[in-house]
Coordinates of C-alpha atoms in Angstrom, one line a residue:
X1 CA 122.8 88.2 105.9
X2 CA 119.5 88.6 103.9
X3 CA 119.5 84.8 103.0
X4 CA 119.2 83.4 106.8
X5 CA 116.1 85.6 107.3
X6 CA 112.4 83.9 107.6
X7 CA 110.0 84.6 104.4
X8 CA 107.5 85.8 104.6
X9 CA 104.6 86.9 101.6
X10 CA 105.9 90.1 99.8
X11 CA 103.5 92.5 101.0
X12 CA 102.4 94.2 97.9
X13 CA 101.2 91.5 95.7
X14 CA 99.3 89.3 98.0
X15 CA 96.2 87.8 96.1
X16 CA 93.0 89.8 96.1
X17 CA 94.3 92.8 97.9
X18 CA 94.7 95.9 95.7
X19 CA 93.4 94.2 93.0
X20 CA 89.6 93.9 93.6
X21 CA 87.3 95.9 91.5
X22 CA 86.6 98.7 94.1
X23 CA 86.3 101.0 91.2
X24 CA 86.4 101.4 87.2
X25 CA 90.0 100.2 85.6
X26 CA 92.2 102.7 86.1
X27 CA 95.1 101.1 83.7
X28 CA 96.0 103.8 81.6
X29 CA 96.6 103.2 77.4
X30 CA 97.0 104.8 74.1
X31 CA 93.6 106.0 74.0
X32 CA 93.0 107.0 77.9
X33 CA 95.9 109.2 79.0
X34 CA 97.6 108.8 82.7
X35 CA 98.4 112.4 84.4
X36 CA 101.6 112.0 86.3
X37 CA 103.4 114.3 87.8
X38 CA 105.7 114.5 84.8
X39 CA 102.4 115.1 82.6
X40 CA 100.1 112.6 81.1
X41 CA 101.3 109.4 80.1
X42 CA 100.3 107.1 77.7
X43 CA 101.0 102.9 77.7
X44 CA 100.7 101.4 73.8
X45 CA 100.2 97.7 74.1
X46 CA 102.3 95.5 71.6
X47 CA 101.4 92.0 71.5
X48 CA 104.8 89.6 71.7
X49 CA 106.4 93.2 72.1
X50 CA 106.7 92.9 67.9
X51 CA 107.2 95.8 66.2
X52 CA 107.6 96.2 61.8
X53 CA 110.3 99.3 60.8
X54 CA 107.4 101.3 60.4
X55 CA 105.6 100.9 63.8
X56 CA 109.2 101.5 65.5
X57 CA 109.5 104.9 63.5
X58 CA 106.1 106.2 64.9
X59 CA 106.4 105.7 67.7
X60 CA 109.5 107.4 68.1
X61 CA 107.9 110.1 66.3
X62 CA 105.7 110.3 69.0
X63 CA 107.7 110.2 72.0
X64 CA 109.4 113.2 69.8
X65 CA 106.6 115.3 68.7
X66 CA 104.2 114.6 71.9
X67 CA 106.3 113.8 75.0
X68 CA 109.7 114.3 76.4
X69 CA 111.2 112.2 73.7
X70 CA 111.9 109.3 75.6
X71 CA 110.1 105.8 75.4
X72 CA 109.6 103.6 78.3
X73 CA 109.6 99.6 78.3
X74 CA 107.5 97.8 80.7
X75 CA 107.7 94.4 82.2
X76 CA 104.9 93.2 79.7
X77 CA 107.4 94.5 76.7
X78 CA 104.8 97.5 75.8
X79 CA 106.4 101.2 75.7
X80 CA 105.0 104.0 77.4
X81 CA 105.4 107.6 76.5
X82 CA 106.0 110.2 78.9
X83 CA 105.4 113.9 79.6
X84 CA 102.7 114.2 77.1
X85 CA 100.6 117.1 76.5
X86 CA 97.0 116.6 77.9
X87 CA 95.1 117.3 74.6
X88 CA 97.7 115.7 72.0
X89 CA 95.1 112.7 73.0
X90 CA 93.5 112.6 69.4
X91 CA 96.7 113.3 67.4
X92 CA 98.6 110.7 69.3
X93 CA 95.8 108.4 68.4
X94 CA 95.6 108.9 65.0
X95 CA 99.5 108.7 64.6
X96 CA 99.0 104.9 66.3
X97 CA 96.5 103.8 64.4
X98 CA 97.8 105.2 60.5
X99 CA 100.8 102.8 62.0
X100 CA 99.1 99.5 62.7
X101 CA 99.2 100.1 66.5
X102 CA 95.3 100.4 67.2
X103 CA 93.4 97.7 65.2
X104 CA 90.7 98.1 67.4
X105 CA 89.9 101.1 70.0
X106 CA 87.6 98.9 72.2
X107 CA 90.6 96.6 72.7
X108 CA 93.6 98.5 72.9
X109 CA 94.2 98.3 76.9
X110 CA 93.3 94.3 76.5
X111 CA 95.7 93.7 73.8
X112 CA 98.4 92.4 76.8
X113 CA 100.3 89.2 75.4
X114 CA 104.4 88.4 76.2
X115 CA 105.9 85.8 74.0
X116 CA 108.8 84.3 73.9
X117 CA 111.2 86.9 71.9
X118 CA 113.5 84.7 70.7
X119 CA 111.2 82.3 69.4
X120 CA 112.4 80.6 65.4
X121 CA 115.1 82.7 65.8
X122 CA 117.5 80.2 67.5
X123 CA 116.1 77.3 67.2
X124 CA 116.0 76.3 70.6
X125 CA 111.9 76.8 71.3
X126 CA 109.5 73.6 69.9
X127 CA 107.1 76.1 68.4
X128 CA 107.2 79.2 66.1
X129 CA 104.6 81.5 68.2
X130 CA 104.2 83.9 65.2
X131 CA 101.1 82.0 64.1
X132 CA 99.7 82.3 67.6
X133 CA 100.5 85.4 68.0
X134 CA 98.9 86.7 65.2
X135 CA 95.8 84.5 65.7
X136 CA 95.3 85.4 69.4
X137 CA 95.3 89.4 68.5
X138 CA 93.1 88.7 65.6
X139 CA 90.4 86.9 68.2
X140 CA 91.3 88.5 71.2
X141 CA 90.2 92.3 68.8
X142 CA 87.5 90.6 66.8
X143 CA 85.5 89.4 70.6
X144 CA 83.0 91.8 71.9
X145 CA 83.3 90.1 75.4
X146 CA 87.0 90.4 75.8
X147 CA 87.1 94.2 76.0
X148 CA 85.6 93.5 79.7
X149 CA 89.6 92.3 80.8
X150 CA 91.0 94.3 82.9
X151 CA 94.3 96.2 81.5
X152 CA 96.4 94.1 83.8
X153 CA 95.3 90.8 82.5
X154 CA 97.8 89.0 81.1
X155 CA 98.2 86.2 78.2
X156 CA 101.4 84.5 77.8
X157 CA 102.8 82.3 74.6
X158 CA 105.8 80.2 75.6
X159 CA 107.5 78.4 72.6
X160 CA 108.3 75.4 75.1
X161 CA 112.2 76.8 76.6
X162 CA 110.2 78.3 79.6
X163 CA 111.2 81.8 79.4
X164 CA 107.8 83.9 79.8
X165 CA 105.8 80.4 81.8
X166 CA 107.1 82.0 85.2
X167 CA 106.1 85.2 84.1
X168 CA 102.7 84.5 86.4
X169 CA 100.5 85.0 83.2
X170 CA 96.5 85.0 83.5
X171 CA 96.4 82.5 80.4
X172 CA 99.8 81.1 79.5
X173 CA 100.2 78.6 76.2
X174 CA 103.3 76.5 75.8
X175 CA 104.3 75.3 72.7
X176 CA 105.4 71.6 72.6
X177 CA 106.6 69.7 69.5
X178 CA 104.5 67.4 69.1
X179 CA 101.5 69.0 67.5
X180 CA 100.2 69.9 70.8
X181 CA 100.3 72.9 73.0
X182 CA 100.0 73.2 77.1
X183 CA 97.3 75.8 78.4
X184 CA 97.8 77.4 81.8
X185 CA 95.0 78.8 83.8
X186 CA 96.8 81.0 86.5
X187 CA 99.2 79.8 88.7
X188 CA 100.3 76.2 89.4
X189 CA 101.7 73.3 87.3
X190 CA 98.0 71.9 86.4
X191 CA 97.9 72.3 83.0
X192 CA 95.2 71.4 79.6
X193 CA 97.0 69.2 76.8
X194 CA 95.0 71.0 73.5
X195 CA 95.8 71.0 69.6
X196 CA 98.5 73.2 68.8
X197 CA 96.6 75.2 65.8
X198 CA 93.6 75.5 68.7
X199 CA 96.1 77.4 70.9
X200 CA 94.8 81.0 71.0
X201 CA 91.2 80.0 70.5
X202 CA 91.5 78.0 73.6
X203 CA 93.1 80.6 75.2
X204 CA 89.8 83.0 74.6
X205 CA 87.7 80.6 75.6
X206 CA 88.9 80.5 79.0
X207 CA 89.4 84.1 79.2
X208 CA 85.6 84.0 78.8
X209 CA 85.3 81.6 81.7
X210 CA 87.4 83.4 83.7
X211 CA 84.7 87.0 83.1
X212 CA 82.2 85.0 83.9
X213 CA 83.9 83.3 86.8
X214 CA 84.8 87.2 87.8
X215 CA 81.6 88.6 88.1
X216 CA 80.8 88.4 91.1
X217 CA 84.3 88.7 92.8
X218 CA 85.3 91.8 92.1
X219 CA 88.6 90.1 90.4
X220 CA 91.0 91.7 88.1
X221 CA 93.0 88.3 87.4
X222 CA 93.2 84.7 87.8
X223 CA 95.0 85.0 90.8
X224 CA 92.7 87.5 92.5
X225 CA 89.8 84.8 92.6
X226 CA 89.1 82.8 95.8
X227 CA 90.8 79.4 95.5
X228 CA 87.4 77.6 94.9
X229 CA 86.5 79.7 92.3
X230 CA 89.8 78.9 90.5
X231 CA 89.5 75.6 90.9
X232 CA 86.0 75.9 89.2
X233 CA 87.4 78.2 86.9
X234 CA 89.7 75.1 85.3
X235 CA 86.6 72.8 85.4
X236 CA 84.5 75.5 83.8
X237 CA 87.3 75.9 80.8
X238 CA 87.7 72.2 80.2
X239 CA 83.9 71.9 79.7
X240 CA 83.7 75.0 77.5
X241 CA 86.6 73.6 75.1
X242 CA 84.7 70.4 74.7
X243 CA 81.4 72.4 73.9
X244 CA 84.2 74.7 71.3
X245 CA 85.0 71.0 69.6
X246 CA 88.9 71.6 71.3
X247 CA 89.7 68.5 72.7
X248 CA 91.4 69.4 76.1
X249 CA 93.2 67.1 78.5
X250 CA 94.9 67.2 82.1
X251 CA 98.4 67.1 82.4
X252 CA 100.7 68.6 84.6
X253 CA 104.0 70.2 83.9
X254 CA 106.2 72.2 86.6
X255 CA 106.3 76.0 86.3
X256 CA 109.9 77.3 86.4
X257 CA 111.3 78.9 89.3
X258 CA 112.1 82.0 87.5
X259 CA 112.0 84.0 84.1
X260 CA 115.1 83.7 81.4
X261 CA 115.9 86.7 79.8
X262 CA 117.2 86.6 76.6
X263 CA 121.2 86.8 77.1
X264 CA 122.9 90.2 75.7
X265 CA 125.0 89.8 72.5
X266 CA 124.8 87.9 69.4
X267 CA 121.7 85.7 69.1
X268 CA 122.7 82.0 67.8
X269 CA 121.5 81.9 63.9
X270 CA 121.4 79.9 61.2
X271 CA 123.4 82.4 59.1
X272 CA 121.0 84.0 56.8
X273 CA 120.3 86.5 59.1
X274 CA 121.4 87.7 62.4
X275 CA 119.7 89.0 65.5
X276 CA 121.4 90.9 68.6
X277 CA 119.9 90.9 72.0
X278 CA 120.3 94.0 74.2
X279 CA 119.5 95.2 77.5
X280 CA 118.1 98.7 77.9
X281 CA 119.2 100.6 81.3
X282 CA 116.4 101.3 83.9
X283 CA 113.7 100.4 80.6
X284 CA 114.4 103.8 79.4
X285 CA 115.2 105.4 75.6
X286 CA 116.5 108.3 74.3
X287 CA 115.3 109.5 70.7
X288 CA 119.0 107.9 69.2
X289 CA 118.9 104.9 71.1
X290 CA 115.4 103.9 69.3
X291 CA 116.5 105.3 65.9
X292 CA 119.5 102.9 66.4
X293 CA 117.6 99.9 67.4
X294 CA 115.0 100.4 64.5
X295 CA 117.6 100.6 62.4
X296 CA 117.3 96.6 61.8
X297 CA 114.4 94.2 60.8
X298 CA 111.8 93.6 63.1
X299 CA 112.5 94.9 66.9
X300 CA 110.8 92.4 69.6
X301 CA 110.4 94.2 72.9
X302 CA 111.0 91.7 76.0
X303 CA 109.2 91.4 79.0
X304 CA 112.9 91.9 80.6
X305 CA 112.8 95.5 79.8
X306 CA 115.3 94.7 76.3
X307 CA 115.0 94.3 72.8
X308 CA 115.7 91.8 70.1
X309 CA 116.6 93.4 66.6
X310 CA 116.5 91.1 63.6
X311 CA 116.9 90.8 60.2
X312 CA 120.7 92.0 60.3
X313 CA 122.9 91.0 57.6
X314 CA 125.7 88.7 59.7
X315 CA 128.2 90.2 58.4
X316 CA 127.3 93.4 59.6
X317 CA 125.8 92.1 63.3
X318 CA 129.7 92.7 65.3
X319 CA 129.5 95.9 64.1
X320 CA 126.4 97.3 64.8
X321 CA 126.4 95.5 68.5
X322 CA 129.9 97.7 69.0
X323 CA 127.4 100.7 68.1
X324 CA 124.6 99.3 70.4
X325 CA 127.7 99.5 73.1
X326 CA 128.4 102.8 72.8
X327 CA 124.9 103.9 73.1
X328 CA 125.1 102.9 76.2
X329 CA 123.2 99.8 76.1
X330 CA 123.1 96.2 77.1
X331 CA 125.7 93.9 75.8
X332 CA 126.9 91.7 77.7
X333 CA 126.1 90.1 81.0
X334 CA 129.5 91.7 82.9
X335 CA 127.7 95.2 82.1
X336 CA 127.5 97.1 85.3
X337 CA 123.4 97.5 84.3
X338 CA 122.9 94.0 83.8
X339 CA 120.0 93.2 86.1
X340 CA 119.4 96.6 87.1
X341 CA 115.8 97.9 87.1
X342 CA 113.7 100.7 89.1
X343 CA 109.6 101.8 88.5
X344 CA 109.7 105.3 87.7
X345 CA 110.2 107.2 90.9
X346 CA 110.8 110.9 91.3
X347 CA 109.8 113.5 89.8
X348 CA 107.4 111.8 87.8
X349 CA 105.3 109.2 90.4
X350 CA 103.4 111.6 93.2
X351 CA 103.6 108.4 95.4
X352 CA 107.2 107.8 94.9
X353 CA 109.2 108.7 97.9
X354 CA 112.6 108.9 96.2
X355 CA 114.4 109.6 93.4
X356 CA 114.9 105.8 92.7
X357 CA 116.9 106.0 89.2
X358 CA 119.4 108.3 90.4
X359 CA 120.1 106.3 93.8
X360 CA 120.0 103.3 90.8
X361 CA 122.6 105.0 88.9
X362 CA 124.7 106.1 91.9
X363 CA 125.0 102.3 92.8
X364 CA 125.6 100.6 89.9
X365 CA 128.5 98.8 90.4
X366 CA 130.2 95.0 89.1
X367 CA 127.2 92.6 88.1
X368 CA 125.2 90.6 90.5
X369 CA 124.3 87.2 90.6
X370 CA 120.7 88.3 91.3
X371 CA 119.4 91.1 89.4
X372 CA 118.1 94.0 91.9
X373 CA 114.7 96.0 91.5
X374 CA 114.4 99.8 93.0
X375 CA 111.0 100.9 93.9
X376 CA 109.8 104.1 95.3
X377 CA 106.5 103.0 97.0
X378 CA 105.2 100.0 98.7
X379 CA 103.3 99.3 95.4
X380 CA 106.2 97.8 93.5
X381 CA 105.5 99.0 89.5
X382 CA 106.6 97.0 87.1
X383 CA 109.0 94.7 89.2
X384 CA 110.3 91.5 88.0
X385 CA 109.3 88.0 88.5
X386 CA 110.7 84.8 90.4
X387 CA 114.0 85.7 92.0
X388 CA 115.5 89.3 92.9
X389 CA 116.6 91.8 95.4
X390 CA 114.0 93.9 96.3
X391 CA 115.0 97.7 97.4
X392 CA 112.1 99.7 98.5
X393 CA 112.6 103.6 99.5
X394 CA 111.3 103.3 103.3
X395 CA 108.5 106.3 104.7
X396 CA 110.7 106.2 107.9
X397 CA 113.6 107.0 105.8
X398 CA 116.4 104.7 103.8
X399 CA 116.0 102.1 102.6
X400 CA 114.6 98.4 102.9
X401 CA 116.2 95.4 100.8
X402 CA 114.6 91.9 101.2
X403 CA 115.7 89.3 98.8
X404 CA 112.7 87.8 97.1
X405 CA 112.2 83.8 95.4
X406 CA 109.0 82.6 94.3
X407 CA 106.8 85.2 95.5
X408 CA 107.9 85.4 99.3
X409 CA 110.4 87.6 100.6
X410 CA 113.4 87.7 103.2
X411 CA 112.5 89.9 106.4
X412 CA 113.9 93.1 105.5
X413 CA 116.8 94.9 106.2
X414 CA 116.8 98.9 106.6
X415 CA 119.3 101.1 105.8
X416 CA 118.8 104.3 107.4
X417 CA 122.4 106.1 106.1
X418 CA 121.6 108.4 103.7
X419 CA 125.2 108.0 102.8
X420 CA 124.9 106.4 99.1
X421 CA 128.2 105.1 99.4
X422 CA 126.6 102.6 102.0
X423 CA 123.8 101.8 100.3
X424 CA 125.1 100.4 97.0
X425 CA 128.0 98.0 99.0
X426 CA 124.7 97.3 101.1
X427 CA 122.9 96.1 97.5
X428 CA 126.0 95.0 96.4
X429 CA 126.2 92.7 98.9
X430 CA 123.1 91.3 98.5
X431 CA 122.7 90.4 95.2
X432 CA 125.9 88.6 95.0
X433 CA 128.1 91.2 92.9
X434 CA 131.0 89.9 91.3
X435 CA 134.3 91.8 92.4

């Protein structure tokens, strides 16, 4: 029913709307605390979601010692802790940073970067981003200009299988195997062709452009500029790599349709050493479930609201994905959770107008074709990219679901029964469950 509907743009992430500076940054981080009605809250940014044993331990400390114990994943693969005490500000600080996870103060709400999480881990990608990663934190921190980013904007390093390029990035860099690497400037397939080892320099180069292209726009991201502006924007960065001595050229290469998460099980390896994917219901961790997942190499936290754990001896990798299983998390794709995600909701969003994990929980049911994305408000937190069923709690009451591809959405169809039994054959339904 939902499919034969006329699109239409999805009304909370129109260009230029919410997103114009009408006042100070408001995104909150490690350093500047969030109150939300659950207490304050407190978003750590971890570039290419990586995290060493030893960063995964603190910060399970500190979702233990400061908040409700629970840590949050995001849809940029940071964690967010929850229910924190207003003055644990310093403490919490001082725990992050004794752990690697503030190498700069000024930068710590800039430091957004998604990478590909299963980059030279399956040998499928064209590029090992590690050496990009690590080079585009190192700039991105040691750049007095860069701390003017806003906390939403958003760098992207795709090893070349095209799993974080439709993630709708700011700056996006994909990795080719030829010595060369493709930089994005917002949306579109145009494209600069630019030295592989001048990736992330390139990539701060036209996050400069794009300040000073921002200045007098009001903009928080590429896509919040006025179209003639971005155009200028990508002839502005072109000249500013030649003046850098990075040889840029045009090219063009299609942006896919859609994200690719990373599918749940056994990661293919060359068997040395294993890594397991997992999914992690509604984003959200209790103290064991971390402990659990630290309890490998290094943990990569995906965009997709998951985690990658490495470094896992293969003859040990069934048997700890068993133990993953009866955690409670993400397996396997025929997991009733598969594809399931909701923002926060009530009690702890003010603007929330439903308790959106419970009625999340309540309908979970076989696995859907499309994955399906619960929000509270209008605004949409943390909701997926490229193709999903969108279920919004409705001010007039119910419920609206709208199936959404590429950024434009289905009219939307209400349901008004409260009756729950209703509403998940109703999402069911809609994102194509398997029964």
């Amino acid at each position: 029913m939902l499919a034969a509907m006329s699109a239409s743009s999805l009304p909370s992430r129109s260009p230029g709307d919410a997103c114009a500076r009408s006042s100070g940054d408001a995104c909150p981080g490690a350093l500047r605390l969030h109150r939300a009605d659950d207490g304050a809250l407190a978003r750590i940014r971890i570039p290419g979601g990586v995290l060493t044993p030893h960063q995964a331990a603190a910060l399970g400390q500190a979702a233990e010692r400061f908040g409700d114990g629970e840590l949050h994943l995001t849809s940029r693969g940071n964690v967010q802790l929850r229910g924190l005490a207003p003055d644990c500000g310093a403490e919490l600080a001082g725990l992050l940073s004794r752990a690697g996870l503030l190498p700069s103060e000024a930068h710590e709400r800039v430091r957004n970067v998604v990478a590909s999480p299963l980059s030279g881990l399956d040998g499928l990608g064209s590029t090992d981003l590690r050496p990009w990663l690590t080079e585009l934190d190192r700039l991105l921190c040691g750049n007095d200009r860069t701390t003017a980013l806003s906390g939403r904007f958003l760098f992207a390093l795709d090893d070349g299988r095209g799993d974080v390029d439709a993630i709708g990035a700011d700056l996006t860099l994909l990795g080719r195997a030829d010595g060369y690497a493709l930089l994005r400037v917002g949306d579109g397939d145009a494209a600069l062709r630019v030295p592989s080892c001048d990736g992330p320099r390139a990539a701060i180069v036209a996050a400069e452009a794009f300040l000073d292209a921002a200045r007098d726009t009001g903009a928080w991201r590429v896509r919040d500029l006025p179209h003639d502006a971005t155009a200028a924007l990508r002839d502005d960065v072109v000249r500013r790599l030649r003046q850098a001595g990075i040889a840029g050229a045009p090219e063009s290469r299609p942006r896919p349709p859609g994200t690719t998460a990373p599918e749940p099980g056994r990661v293919p390896d060359n068997g040395r050493e294993a890594a397991l994917s997992v999914g992690v219901p509604l984003g959200r961790l209790d103290p064991a479930q971390w402990r659990l997942l630290a309890r490998g190499g290094e943990l990569r936290l995906t965009p997709w609201r998951g985690a990658v754990v490495t470094g896992i001896a293969p003859h040990l990798a069934d048997g700890l994905l068993g133990e993953f299983s009866e955690a409670g998390l993400i397996t396997g794709p025929d997991s009733p959770w598969a594809g399931v995600g909701a923002c926060i909701g009530r009690p702890g969003c003010a603007k929330s107008l439903a308790d959106v994990r419970a009625e999340a929980g309540a309908a979970v049911g076989p696995a859907g074709r499309l994955p399906v994305y619960w929000s509270g408000c209008e605004r949409r937190c943390g909701h997926p990219h490229g193709e999903w069923i969108d279920v919004v709690a409705s001010s007039g009451g119910g419920h609206r679901i709208s199936h959404v591809r590429g950024g434009l959405s289905t009219e939307a169809a209400t349901v008004r029964d409260d009756d729950p039994v209703v509403l998940a054959a109703t999402v069911a339904a809609a994102r194509g469950a398997r029964v």
